[in-house]
Every structure is written in structure tokens, then in C-alpha cells.
Short mmCIF file of C-alpha atoms in Angstrom, two decimals:
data_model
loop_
_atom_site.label_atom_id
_atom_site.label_comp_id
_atom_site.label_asym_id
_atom_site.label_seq_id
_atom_site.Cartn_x
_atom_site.Cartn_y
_atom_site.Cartn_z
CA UNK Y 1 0.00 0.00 0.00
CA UNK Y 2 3.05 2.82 0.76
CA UNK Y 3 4.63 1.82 -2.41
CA UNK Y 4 0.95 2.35 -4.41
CA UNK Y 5 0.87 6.01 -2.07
CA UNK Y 6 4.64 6.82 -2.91
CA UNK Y 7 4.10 6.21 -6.91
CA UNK Y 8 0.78 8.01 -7.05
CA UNK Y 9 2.30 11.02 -5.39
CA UNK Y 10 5.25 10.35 -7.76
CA UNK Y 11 2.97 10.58 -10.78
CA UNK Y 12 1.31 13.93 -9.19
CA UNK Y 13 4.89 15.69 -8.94
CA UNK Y 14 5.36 14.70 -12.60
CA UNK Y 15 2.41 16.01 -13.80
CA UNK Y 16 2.26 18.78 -11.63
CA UNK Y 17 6.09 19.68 -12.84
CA UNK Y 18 5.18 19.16 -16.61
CA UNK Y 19 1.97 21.33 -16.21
CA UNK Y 20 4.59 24.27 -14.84
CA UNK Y 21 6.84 23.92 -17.60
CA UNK Y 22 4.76 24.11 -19.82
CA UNK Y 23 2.62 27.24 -18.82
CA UNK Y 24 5.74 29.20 -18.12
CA UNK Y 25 6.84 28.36 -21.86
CA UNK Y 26 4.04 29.37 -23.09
CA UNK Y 27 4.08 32.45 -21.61
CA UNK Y 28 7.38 33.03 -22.33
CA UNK Y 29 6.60 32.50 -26.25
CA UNK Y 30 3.54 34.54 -25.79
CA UNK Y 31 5.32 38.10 -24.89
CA UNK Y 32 7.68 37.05 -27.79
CA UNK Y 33 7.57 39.04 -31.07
CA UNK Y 34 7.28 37.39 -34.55
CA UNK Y 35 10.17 37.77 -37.12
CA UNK Y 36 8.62 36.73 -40.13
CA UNK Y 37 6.52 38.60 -41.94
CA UNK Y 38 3.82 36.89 -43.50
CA UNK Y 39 3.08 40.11 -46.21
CA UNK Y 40 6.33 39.02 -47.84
CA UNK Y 41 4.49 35.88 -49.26
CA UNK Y 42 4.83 35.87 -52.66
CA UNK Y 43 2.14 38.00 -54.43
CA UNK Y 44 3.17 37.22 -58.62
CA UNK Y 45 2.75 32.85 -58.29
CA UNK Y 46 2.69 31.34 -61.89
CA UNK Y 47 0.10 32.82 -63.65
CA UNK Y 48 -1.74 34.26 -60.88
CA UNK Y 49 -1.48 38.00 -59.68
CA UNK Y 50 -2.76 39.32 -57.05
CA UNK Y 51 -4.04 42.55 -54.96
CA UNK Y 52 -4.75 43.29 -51.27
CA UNK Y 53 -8.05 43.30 -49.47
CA UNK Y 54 -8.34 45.79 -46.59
CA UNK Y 55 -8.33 44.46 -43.28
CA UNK Y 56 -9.81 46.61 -40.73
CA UNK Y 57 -7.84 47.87 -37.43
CA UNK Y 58 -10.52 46.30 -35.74
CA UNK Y 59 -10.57 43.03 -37.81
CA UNK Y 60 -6.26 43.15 -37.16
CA UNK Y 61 -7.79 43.56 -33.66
CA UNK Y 62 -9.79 40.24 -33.32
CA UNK Y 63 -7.07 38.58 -34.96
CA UNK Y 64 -4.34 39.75 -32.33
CA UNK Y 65 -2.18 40.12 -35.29
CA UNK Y 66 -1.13 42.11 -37.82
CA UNK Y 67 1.00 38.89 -39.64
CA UNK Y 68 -2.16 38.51 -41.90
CA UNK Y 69 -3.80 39.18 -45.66
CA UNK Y 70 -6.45 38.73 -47.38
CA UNK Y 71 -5.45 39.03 -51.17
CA UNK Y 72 -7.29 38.09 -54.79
CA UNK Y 73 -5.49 36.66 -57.09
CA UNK Y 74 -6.33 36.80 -60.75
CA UNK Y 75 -5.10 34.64 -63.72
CA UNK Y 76 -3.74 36.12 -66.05
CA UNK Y 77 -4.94 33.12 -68.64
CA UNK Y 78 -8.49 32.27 -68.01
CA UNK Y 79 -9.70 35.26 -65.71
CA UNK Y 80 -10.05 33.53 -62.19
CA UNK Y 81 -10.06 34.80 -59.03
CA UNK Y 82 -9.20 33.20 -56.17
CA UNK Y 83 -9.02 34.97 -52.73
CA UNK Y 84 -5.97 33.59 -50.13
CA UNK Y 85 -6.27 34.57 -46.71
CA UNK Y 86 -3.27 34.05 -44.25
CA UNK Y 87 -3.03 34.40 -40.84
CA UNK Y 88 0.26 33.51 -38.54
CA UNK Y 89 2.24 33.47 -35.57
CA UNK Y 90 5.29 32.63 -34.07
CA UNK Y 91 3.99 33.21 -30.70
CA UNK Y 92 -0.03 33.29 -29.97
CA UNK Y 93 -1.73 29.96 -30.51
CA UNK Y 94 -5.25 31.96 -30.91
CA UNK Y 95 -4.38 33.73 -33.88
CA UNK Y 96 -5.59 30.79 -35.99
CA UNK Y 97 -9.44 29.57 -35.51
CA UNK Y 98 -12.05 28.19 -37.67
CA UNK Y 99 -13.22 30.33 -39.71
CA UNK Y 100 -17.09 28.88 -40.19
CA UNK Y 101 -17.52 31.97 -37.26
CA UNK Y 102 -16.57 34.74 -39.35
CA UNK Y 103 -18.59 33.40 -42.41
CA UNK Y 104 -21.89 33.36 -40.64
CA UNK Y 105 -21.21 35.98 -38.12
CA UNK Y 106 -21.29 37.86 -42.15
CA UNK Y 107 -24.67 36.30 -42.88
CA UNK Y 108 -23.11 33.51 -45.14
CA UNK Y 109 -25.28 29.94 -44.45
CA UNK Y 110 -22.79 26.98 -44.45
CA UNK Y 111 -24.84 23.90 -46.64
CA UNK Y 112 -21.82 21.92 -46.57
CA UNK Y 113 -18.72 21.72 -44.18
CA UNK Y 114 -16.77 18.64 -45.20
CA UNK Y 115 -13.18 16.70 -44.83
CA UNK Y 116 -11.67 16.66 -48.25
CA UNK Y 117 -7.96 16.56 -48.71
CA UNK Y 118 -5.88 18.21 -50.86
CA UNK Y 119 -2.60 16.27 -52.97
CA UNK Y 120 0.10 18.50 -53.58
CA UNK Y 121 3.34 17.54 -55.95
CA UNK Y 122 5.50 19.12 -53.38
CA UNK Y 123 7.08 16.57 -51.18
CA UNK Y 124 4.45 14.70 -51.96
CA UNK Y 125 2.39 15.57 -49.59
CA UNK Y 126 -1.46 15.56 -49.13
CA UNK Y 127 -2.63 18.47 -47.02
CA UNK Y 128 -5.98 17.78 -44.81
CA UNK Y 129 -7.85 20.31 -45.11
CA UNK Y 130 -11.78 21.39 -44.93
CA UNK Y 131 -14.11 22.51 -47.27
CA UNK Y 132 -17.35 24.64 -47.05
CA UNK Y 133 -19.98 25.24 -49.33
CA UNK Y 134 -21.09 28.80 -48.17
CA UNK Y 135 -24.74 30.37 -49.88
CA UNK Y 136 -25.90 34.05 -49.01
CA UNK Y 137 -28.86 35.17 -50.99
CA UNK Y 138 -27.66 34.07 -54.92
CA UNK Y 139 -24.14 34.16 -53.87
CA UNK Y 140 -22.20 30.85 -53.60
CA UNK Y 141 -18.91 30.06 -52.38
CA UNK Y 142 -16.24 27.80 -51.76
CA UNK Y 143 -13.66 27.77 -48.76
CA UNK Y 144 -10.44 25.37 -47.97
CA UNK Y 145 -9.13 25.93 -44.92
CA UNK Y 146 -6.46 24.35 -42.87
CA UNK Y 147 -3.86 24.96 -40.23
CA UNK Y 148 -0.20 24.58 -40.14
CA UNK Y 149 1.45 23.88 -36.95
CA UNK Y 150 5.54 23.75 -37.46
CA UNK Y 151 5.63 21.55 -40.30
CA UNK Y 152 2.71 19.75 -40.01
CA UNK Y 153 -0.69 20.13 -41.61
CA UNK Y 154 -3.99 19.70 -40.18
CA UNK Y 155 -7.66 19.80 -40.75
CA UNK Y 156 -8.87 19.97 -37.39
CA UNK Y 157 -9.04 22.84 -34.85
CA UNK Y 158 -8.27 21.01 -31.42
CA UNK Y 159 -5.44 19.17 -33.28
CA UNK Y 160 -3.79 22.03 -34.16
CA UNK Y 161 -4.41 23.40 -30.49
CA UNK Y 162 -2.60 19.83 -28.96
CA UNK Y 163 0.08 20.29 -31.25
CA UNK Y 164 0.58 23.68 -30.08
CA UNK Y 165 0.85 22.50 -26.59
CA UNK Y 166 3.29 19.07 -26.87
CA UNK Y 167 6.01 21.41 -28.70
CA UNK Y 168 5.59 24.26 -26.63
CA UNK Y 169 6.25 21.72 -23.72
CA UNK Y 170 9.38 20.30 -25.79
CA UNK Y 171 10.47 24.02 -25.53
CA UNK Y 172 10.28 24.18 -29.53
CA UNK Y 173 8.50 27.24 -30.18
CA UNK Y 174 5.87 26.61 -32.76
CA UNK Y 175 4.43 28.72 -35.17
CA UNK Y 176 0.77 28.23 -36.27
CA UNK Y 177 -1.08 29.37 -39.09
CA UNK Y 178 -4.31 29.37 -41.33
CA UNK Y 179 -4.86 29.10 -44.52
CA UNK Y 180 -7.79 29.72 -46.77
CA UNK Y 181 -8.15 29.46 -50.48
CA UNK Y 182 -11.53 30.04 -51.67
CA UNK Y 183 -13.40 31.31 -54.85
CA UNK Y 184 -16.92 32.48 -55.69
CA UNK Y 185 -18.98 29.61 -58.06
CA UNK Y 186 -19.60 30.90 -61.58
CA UNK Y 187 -22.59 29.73 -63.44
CA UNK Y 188 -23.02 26.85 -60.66
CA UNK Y 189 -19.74 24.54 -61.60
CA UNK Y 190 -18.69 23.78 -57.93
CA UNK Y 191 -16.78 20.88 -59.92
CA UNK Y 192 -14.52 23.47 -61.61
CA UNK Y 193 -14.59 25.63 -58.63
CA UNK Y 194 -13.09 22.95 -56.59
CA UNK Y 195 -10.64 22.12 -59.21
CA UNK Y 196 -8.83 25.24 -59.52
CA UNK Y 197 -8.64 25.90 -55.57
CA UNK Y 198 -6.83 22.70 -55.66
CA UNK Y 199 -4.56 23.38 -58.19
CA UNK Y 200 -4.09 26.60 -56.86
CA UNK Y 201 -3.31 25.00 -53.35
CA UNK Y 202 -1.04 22.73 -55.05
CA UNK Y 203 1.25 25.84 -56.53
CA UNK Y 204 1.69 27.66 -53.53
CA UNK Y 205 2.48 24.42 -51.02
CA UNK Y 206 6.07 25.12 -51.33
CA UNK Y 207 5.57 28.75 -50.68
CA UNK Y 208 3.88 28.01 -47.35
CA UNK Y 209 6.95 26.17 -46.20
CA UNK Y 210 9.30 28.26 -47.19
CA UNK Y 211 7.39 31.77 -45.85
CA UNK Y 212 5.23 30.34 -43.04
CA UNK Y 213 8.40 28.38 -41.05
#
């Protein structure tokens, strides 16, 4: 029975110890300041141009950021538009959230909010992301979204929020990010809508690595 006592209070110190260290490195991240800046991602990417959207102070506000855009990209070829909105952080873990609160906190009506991951030639990979099938009035949309943790992708919000906390207790210093790429439908062809965000996603995967550490 003292040896059951001893290891349980054993395990308490542990946790109690790991809880510490990991709050205090948190905090320590949190009154960091970021080095990269995020406006620096590339804004010419293949045939694609682009051009800012305003953010508000107020919006840079909710965001506890200024390391974010919102830009539209054109192609130059066929007339698209896609918009790419980027928001990241070396040091606050809140800067990135799901975003299905800002769409209908606009008035947009999600129909659809789905899994559906994206393959990308770069390294291979296959980024998990979301998609949402947004309506307001005759006005359809699709949104992507995912978040980036370090070097890691991920669809889901509470993932991205655990990864978050096992490197911050490693003492590794994440960053964290989110990324949407979204487009308005034209003449209802969500086929080709979805299409082109992915091929879009696909072109700038390397980018996101490389400007989003």
C-alpha cells in the first residue's frame, strides 16, 4: 500500500512539474515578437497576380495580429479569381481559428462543411484540409481551410491546439497558421470551382513552407 501512495504522489509531482513547464513556456513564447513577416508571401505565383483586401484595425484587432492578408489573385490566362487569406504566428496559438464563425457571423449559411484533402506535388504531400460550401442570398462560395502547426498540416481545430501544446512543452517554439483558399462559383460549376482551388493549393504548397516556417 506505501509503495501504491509513494508512486501516485510520484505521478502527481510529474504532472504537476510538466503542467509548470509548460505554462511558463508558453508564456514566455507569448510576450515574444514574430520575425517573419507573413506580407512578404509571394504575391506574382505562376500565372496568378494578385491585390490586397483591406483588413480593418478592428478586424487586425480580433485577430491579435497584424501577420495577416487577405489578397485576390487573378489569372492572367483564363480570368479567375481566387481569394488567399493568411493568418500567422510565431507566438499566440489563438491567432488561428475556424473560420465557419466569421462566415456566418457575415450572414453567409454553411450547406456543406466537409473533410476533403488536398494532394500536392510538393514533397508529396497531401494536405488535410476542410471545405465549405457557403450560400448568401444568390451568392455561392467555396472555402479550404487548414492549419499549419511547425511543419505539419492539419484539418482539425483542437489538433492544431494539442500540437501547439506538446512542442511548446518540448520548448520548440511553434508557429501556427491558417490558410484559406476560396473562390466564388460561376454559373453553378462547384466541380470546376473545386478544381482550380486545388490546383491553386497545389502551386503555392512550397511557398507556405518556405514563408510560413
Amino acid at each position: 500500500m506505501k509503495n501504491k501512495t509513494n508512486q501516485f504522489n510520484l505521478i502527481c509531482i510529474i504532472l504537476v512539474a510538466a503542467t509548470a513547464i509548460s505554462w511558463f513556456l508558453y508564456f514566455k513564447q507569448a510576450v515574444e515578437k514574430d520575425t517573419v513577416n507573413v506580407h512578404l508571401f509571394p504575391k506574382t505565383i505562376g500565372p496568378w497576380t494578385s491585390e490586397e483586401m483591406p483588413i480593418t484595425k478592428d478586424e487586425f484587432a480580433i485577430l491579435e495580429t497584424n501577420n495577416a492578408f487577405v489578397r485576390k489573385y487573378t489569372n492572367a490566362l483564363t480570368k479567375s479569381q481566387i481569394y488567399l487569406f493568411i493568418i500567422y504566428s510565431q507566438t499566440n496559438r489563438k491567432v488561428a481559428h475556424p473560420p465557419e464563425i466569421c462566415y456566418t457571423g457575415s450572414g453567409m449559411t454553411i450547406v456543406e462543411d466537409v473533410h476533403d484533402p488536398i494532394p500536392v506535388k510538393y514533397k508529396n504531400l497531401t494536405i488535410q484540409a476542410n471545405r465549405l460550401h457557403l450560400v448568401k442570398k444568390d451568392f455561392t462560395h467555396i472555402s479550404y481551410y487548414w492549419f499549419k502547426v511547425a511543419d505539419q498540416f492539419t484539418s482539425n481545430y483542437w489538433k492544431q491546439q494539442m500540437l501547439i501544446a506538446i512542442y511548446t512543452l518540448l520548448g520548440k517554439h511553434p508557429s501556427s497558421a491558417l490558410v484559406r483558399v476560396s473562390s466564388d462559383v460561376k454559373g453553378n460549376d462547384m466541380d470546376a470551382t473545386i478544381k482550380e482551388i486545388k490546383s491553386f493549393s497545389n502551386l503555392i504548397a512550397k511557398d507556405l513552407f518556405s514563408y510560413l516556417p
